[in-house]
């Protein structure tokens, strides 16, 4: 049962202050809150909220002519999540640019800690670990790939960007809200915690030792990817097993998102998950 | 032997008129000319020019402090390709924004026609065909994937965007200049021309009949991909063999670039090319 929509007449209304100038600001850092944008992401937020996946919606802001179209999604939120409605001129005044999608929400993340996430992983598990993923497009695409190949979790080290940042969330088509994830800690510590729990750790690198098509399946596998350009730090590559995607030896390799997709596809195939 | 650099003192200098407001304009349409941006793309243009791959450089424009860094690349261009040099304020005034890369060129494409391109393909060949690829990021990524998995050519139908458009060329990391390609014609006609030349045609679709990992190798293979969202037209899917990438049945599939990368990886594997 959704809340009754409340009309907002002024861009300065304090009830929608979180949406002000969203292009320039980022809620994720200090408050564990984030902006969800677009119908698909709103639907994912509704599901995550309803299923208690560690995300909740705080408020929703809609362009008036979008209300009817998203009503089935609004019905999935509890009635204590306020729904605000504004005309285009007011909405554009709030967000600071022309927002043609007209569907926004503020969400909140509950961080349950790394150990809780790792301990909840199933017996047979595929995990994606990102190290230094600073590009929001790449971060979003990695979540999309993780969802497509049914990874059980995505772990990002503390030097990676926040995948709940508006653009990353949008590029992920909302899958940051459907795939269990956590960001924080040093990559080495995250990998050691996984190894302790029986994960076979596979770093991905153009110079990896094992052809990605030949890595042996195990019940629990972790794929570790680094940033485009620099790749993973030598210390990590030297400490764990490494895999490569066979490709042309020309200078420029696959982009980070595509490489991650191919490696996850190969590992999910090896594990018999797809 | 490169040309001696000529200093440009005014943003209005007619010798560099092609670079004016490059964000807003697109040379590709009417003149078969294009803007190459950045060191990597300039290097690819030098190679394509030197090797007679159907591309030539018309002029080069550099930020003064970039000249030394790119000198080895400049040496590869013939002396009749003028090299213009400007300070940052002049250059920014020309292009209309702050161009921190500071490396630009105008290139020209020579269209040799579809038949000439197809007739020049080797006995064993892998070709990527794009239908309705309207997004420049996706077009650029597809070329990058094609280069990584050694595709012999990329063919785009007339409803696809021009991959020489500045952004697509940059996203491709210059591989639009290294992989033989052509844009034009209706997708069905392109596919029939390939079938006539012995290509096994495989359309890619979430509902494709054959698992991409199970498609039988043949000497000549063509992978056909459509636009994200709508996918390939039913008429094409019904007429040719179809393949799918196994993945989660959740609503949102892989993005177009990643799906193309995975399919090319699988086909190149089947053909024993990687």
Short mmCIF file of C-alpha atoms in Angstrom, two decimals, chain A residues 48-258:
data_model
loop_
_atom_site.label_atom_id
_atom_site.label_comp_id
_atom_site.label_asym_id
_atom_site.label_seq_id
_atom_site.Cartn_x
_atom_site.Cartn_y
_atom_site.Cartn_z
CA UNK A 48 15.29 -4.89 -2.10
CA UNK A 49 13.21 -2.99 0.45
CA UNK A 50 10.44 -5.59 0.52
CA UNK A 51 12.86 -8.51 0.80
CA UNK A 52 15.00 -6.99 3.53
CA UNK A 53 18.20 -7.08 1.48
CA UNK A 54 19.82 -4.28 3.46
CA UNK A 55 18.31 -1.40 1.51
CA UNK A 56 15.34 0.77 2.31
CA UNK A 57 13.60 3.65 0.57
CA UNK A 58 13.31 6.95 2.44
CA UNK A 59 11.32 9.02 -0.03
CA UNK A 60 10.28 9.12 -3.66
CA UNK A 61 10.03 12.13 -6.00
CA UNK A 62 8.16 11.87 -9.28
CA UNK A 63 7.34 14.03 -12.25
CA UNK A 64 3.57 14.36 -12.19
CA UNK A 65 3.04 12.64 -15.53
CA UNK A 66 5.03 9.59 -14.42
CA UNK A 67 2.86 8.73 -11.43
CA UNK A 68 0.38 6.54 -13.29
CA UNK A 69 3.10 4.60 -15.07
CA UNK A 70 4.95 3.65 -11.89
CA UNK A 71 1.89 3.03 -9.69
CA UNK A 72 2.41 -0.77 -9.64
CA UNK A 73 5.92 -0.14 -8.32
CA UNK A 74 4.71 2.41 -5.74
CA UNK A 75 2.26 -0.18 -4.41
CA UNK A 76 5.22 -2.30 -3.33
CA UNK A 77 6.59 0.34 -0.94
CA UNK A 78 5.12 0.63 2.57
CA UNK A 79 2.82 3.56 3.22
CA UNK A 80 5.37 5.29 5.46
CA UNK A 81 7.65 6.02 2.48
CA UNK A 82 6.46 9.45 1.30
CA UNK A 83 5.82 10.00 -2.39
CA UNK A 84 6.31 13.58 -3.61
CA UNK A 85 5.06 14.80 -6.97
CA UNK A 86 6.17 17.88 -8.88
CA UNK A 87 5.66 19.51 -12.26
CA UNK A 88 8.57 19.62 -14.68
CA UNK A 89 9.60 23.22 -13.93
CA UNK A 90 9.73 22.58 -10.17
CA UNK A 91 11.53 19.25 -10.60
CA UNK A 92 14.12 20.71 -12.99
CA UNK A 93 14.65 23.53 -10.49
CA UNK A 94 15.35 21.01 -7.74
CA UNK A 95 17.72 18.67 -9.51
CA UNK A 96 19.46 21.42 -11.48
CA UNK A 97 19.00 20.06 -15.01
CA UNK A 98 16.24 18.68 -17.21
CA UNK A 99 15.39 15.30 -15.80
CA UNK A 100 13.43 13.60 -18.53
CA UNK A 101 13.14 10.29 -16.71
CA UNK A 102 11.25 12.00 -13.88
CA UNK A 103 11.62 9.14 -11.38
CA UNK A 104 13.82 9.59 -8.30
CA UNK A 105 14.13 8.12 -4.81
CA UNK A 106 16.41 8.40 -1.82
CA UNK A 107 17.53 5.03 -0.51
CA UNK A 108 19.48 4.03 2.56
CA UNK A 109 21.98 1.22 2.88
CA UNK A 110 22.47 -0.79 6.03
CA UNK A 111 26.06 -2.04 6.28
CA UNK A 112 26.06 -5.35 8.10
CA UNK A 113 29.82 -5.74 7.94
CA UNK A 114 32.11 -7.93 5.89
CA UNK A 115 32.07 -11.00 8.13
CA UNK A 116 28.26 -11.15 8.14
CA UNK A 117 28.19 -10.98 4.36
CA UNK A 118 30.89 -13.63 3.90
CA UNK A 119 29.39 -15.96 6.48
CA UNK A 120 26.04 -15.81 4.71
CA UNK A 121 27.46 -17.04 1.39
CA UNK A 122 26.22 -20.45 0.21
CA UNK A 123 28.34 -23.63 0.11
CA UNK A 124 28.82 -23.26 -3.62
CA UNK A 125 29.56 -19.63 -4.35
CA UNK A 126 30.96 -17.32 -7.01
CA UNK A 127 32.21 -13.94 -5.83
CA UNK A 128 33.55 -10.96 -7.78
CA UNK A 129 36.19 -8.78 -6.11
CA UNK A 130 37.08 -5.36 -7.50
CA UNK A 131 40.29 -3.58 -6.57
CA UNK A 132 40.71 0.12 -7.36
CA UNK A 133 37.62 0.28 -9.61
CA UNK A 134 37.39 4.07 -9.78
CA UNK A 135 35.23 4.43 -12.88
CA UNK A 136 31.49 4.51 -12.21
CA UNK A 137 30.64 3.02 -15.61
CA UNK A 138 32.93 0.06 -14.99
CA UNK A 139 31.61 -0.44 -11.46
CA UNK A 140 28.02 -0.43 -12.70
CA UNK A 141 28.79 -2.80 -15.58
CA UNK A 142 30.54 -5.21 -13.23
CA UNK A 143 27.41 -5.49 -11.11
CA UNK A 144 25.34 -6.05 -14.22
CA UNK A 145 27.68 -8.87 -15.25
CA UNK A 146 27.63 -10.30 -11.73
CA UNK A 147 23.82 -10.39 -11.84
CA UNK A 148 23.78 -11.96 -15.32
CA UNK A 149 26.08 -14.79 -14.26
CA UNK A 150 24.49 -15.24 -10.84
CA UNK A 151 27.46 -14.22 -8.71
CA UNK A 152 26.59 -14.46 -5.02
CA UNK A 153 28.37 -11.26 -4.01
CA UNK A 154 30.53 -8.37 -5.19
CA UNK A 155 33.24 -7.08 -2.88
CA UNK A 156 34.97 -3.78 -3.63
CA UNK A 157 38.08 -2.63 -1.82
CA UNK A 158 38.27 0.75 -0.11
CA UNK A 159 40.00 2.35 -3.12
CA UNK A 160 37.07 1.51 -5.42
CA UNK A 161 34.24 3.98 -6.01
CA UNK A 162 30.89 3.55 -4.32
CA UNK A 163 28.61 1.51 -6.61
CA UNK A 164 25.58 3.23 -5.12
CA UNK A 165 26.69 6.50 -6.64
CA UNK A 166 23.89 7.60 -8.98
CA UNK A 167 25.64 6.90 -12.27
CA UNK A 168 27.07 3.51 -11.26
CA UNK A 169 23.67 2.43 -9.96
CA UNK A 170 22.01 3.48 -13.21
CA UNK A 171 24.60 1.71 -15.41
CA UNK A 172 24.14 -1.43 -13.28
CA UNK A 173 20.43 -1.31 -14.23
CA UNK A 174 19.77 -1.48 -10.50
CA UNK A 175 21.68 -4.70 -9.92
CA UNK A 176 23.74 -3.03 -7.17
CA UNK A 177 20.49 -3.44 -5.21
CA UNK A 178 20.02 -7.12 -6.10
CA UNK A 179 23.53 -8.61 -5.79
CA UNK A 180 24.88 -8.74 -2.22
CA UNK A 181 27.83 -6.38 -1.98
CA UNK A 182 30.14 -4.51 0.31
CA UNK A 183 32.80 -1.86 -0.22
CA UNK A 184 35.64 -1.39 2.22
CA UNK A 185 38.92 -2.73 3.52
CA UNK A 186 42.19 -3.47 1.77
CA UNK A 187 42.05 -5.86 -1.17
CA UNK A 188 44.57 -8.23 0.40
CA UNK A 189 42.54 -8.51 3.61
CA UNK A 190 39.35 -9.17 1.66
CA UNK A 191 41.07 -11.94 -0.33
CA UNK A 192 42.58 -13.54 2.76
CA UNK A 193 39.13 -13.56 4.38
CA UNK A 194 37.77 -15.32 1.29
CA UNK A 195 40.66 -17.81 1.19
CA UNK A 196 40.03 -18.62 4.84
CA UNK A 197 36.48 -19.53 3.89
CA UNK A 198 37.62 -21.97 1.22
CA UNK A 199 37.49 -19.76 -1.85
CA UNK A 200 39.85 -20.46 -4.76
CA UNK A 201 41.15 -16.98 -5.60
CA UNK A 202 41.73 -16.14 -9.28
CA UNK A 203 43.22 -12.78 -10.19
CA UNK A 204 42.59 -11.59 -13.75
CA UNK A 205 45.45 -10.08 -15.70
CA UNK A 206 46.62 -9.89 -19.34
CA UNK A 207 49.73 -11.75 -18.12
CA UNK A 208 47.88 -14.33 -16.01
CA UNK A 209 49.34 -17.83 -16.00
CA UNK A 210 46.21 -19.92 -16.67
CA UNK A 211 43.95 -19.55 -19.70
CA UNK A 212 40.55 -18.56 -18.28
CA UNK A 213 39.01 -21.45 -20.24
CA UNK A 214 41.21 -23.94 -18.38
CA UNK A 215 40.78 -22.97 -14.74
CA UNK A 216 39.61 -25.96 -12.69
CA UNK A 217 36.17 -25.64 -11.08
CA UNK A 218 35.85 -25.54 -7.33
CA UNK A 219 32.85 -25.18 -5.05
CA UNK A 220 33.79 -21.63 -4.06
CA UNK A 221 35.51 -19.32 -6.51
CA UNK A 222 36.47 -15.66 -6.41
CA UNK A 223 37.38 -13.60 -9.47
CA UNK A 224 39.58 -10.58 -8.71
CA UNK A 225 39.72 -7.70 -11.18
CA UNK A 226 41.67 -4.46 -11.13
CA UNK A 227 41.35 -1.09 -12.71
CA UNK A 228 41.68 -0.59 -16.44
CA UNK A 229 45.13 0.51 -17.45
CA UNK A 230 47.12 -0.24 -14.32
CA UNK A 231 45.51 -3.58 -13.51
CA UNK A 232 46.01 -5.38 -10.22
CA UNK A 233 48.99 -4.62 -7.95
CA UNK A 234 51.95 -6.99 -8.38
CA UNK A 235 51.72 -8.01 -4.72
CA UNK A 236 48.27 -9.49 -5.29
CA UNK A 237 49.18 -11.12 -8.61
CA UNK A 238 52.21 -12.78 -7.05
CA UNK A 239 50.32 -14.11 -4.04
CA UNK A 240 47.33 -15.74 -5.74
CA UNK A 241 46.60 -17.81 -8.84
CA UNK A 242 46.25 -15.73 -12.00
CA UNK A 243 44.15 -16.18 -15.12
CA UNK A 244 44.18 -14.48 -18.51
CA UNK A 245 41.67 -14.05 -21.31
CA UNK A 246 43.35 -15.17 -24.54
CA UNK A 247 43.31 -12.30 -27.02
CA UNK A 248 45.23 -10.43 -29.66
CA UNK A 249 48.66 -9.30 -28.52
CA UNK A 250 48.10 -5.82 -29.87
CA UNK A 251 48.59 -3.01 -27.38
CA UNK A 252 45.05 -2.46 -26.19
CA UNK A 253 43.20 -5.11 -24.31
CA UNK A 254 39.52 -5.52 -23.59
CA UNK A 255 37.87 -2.92 -21.44
CA UNK A 256 37.48 -3.72 -17.75
CA UNK A 257 33.72 -4.37 -17.89
CA UNK A 258 33.91 -6.72 -20.88
#
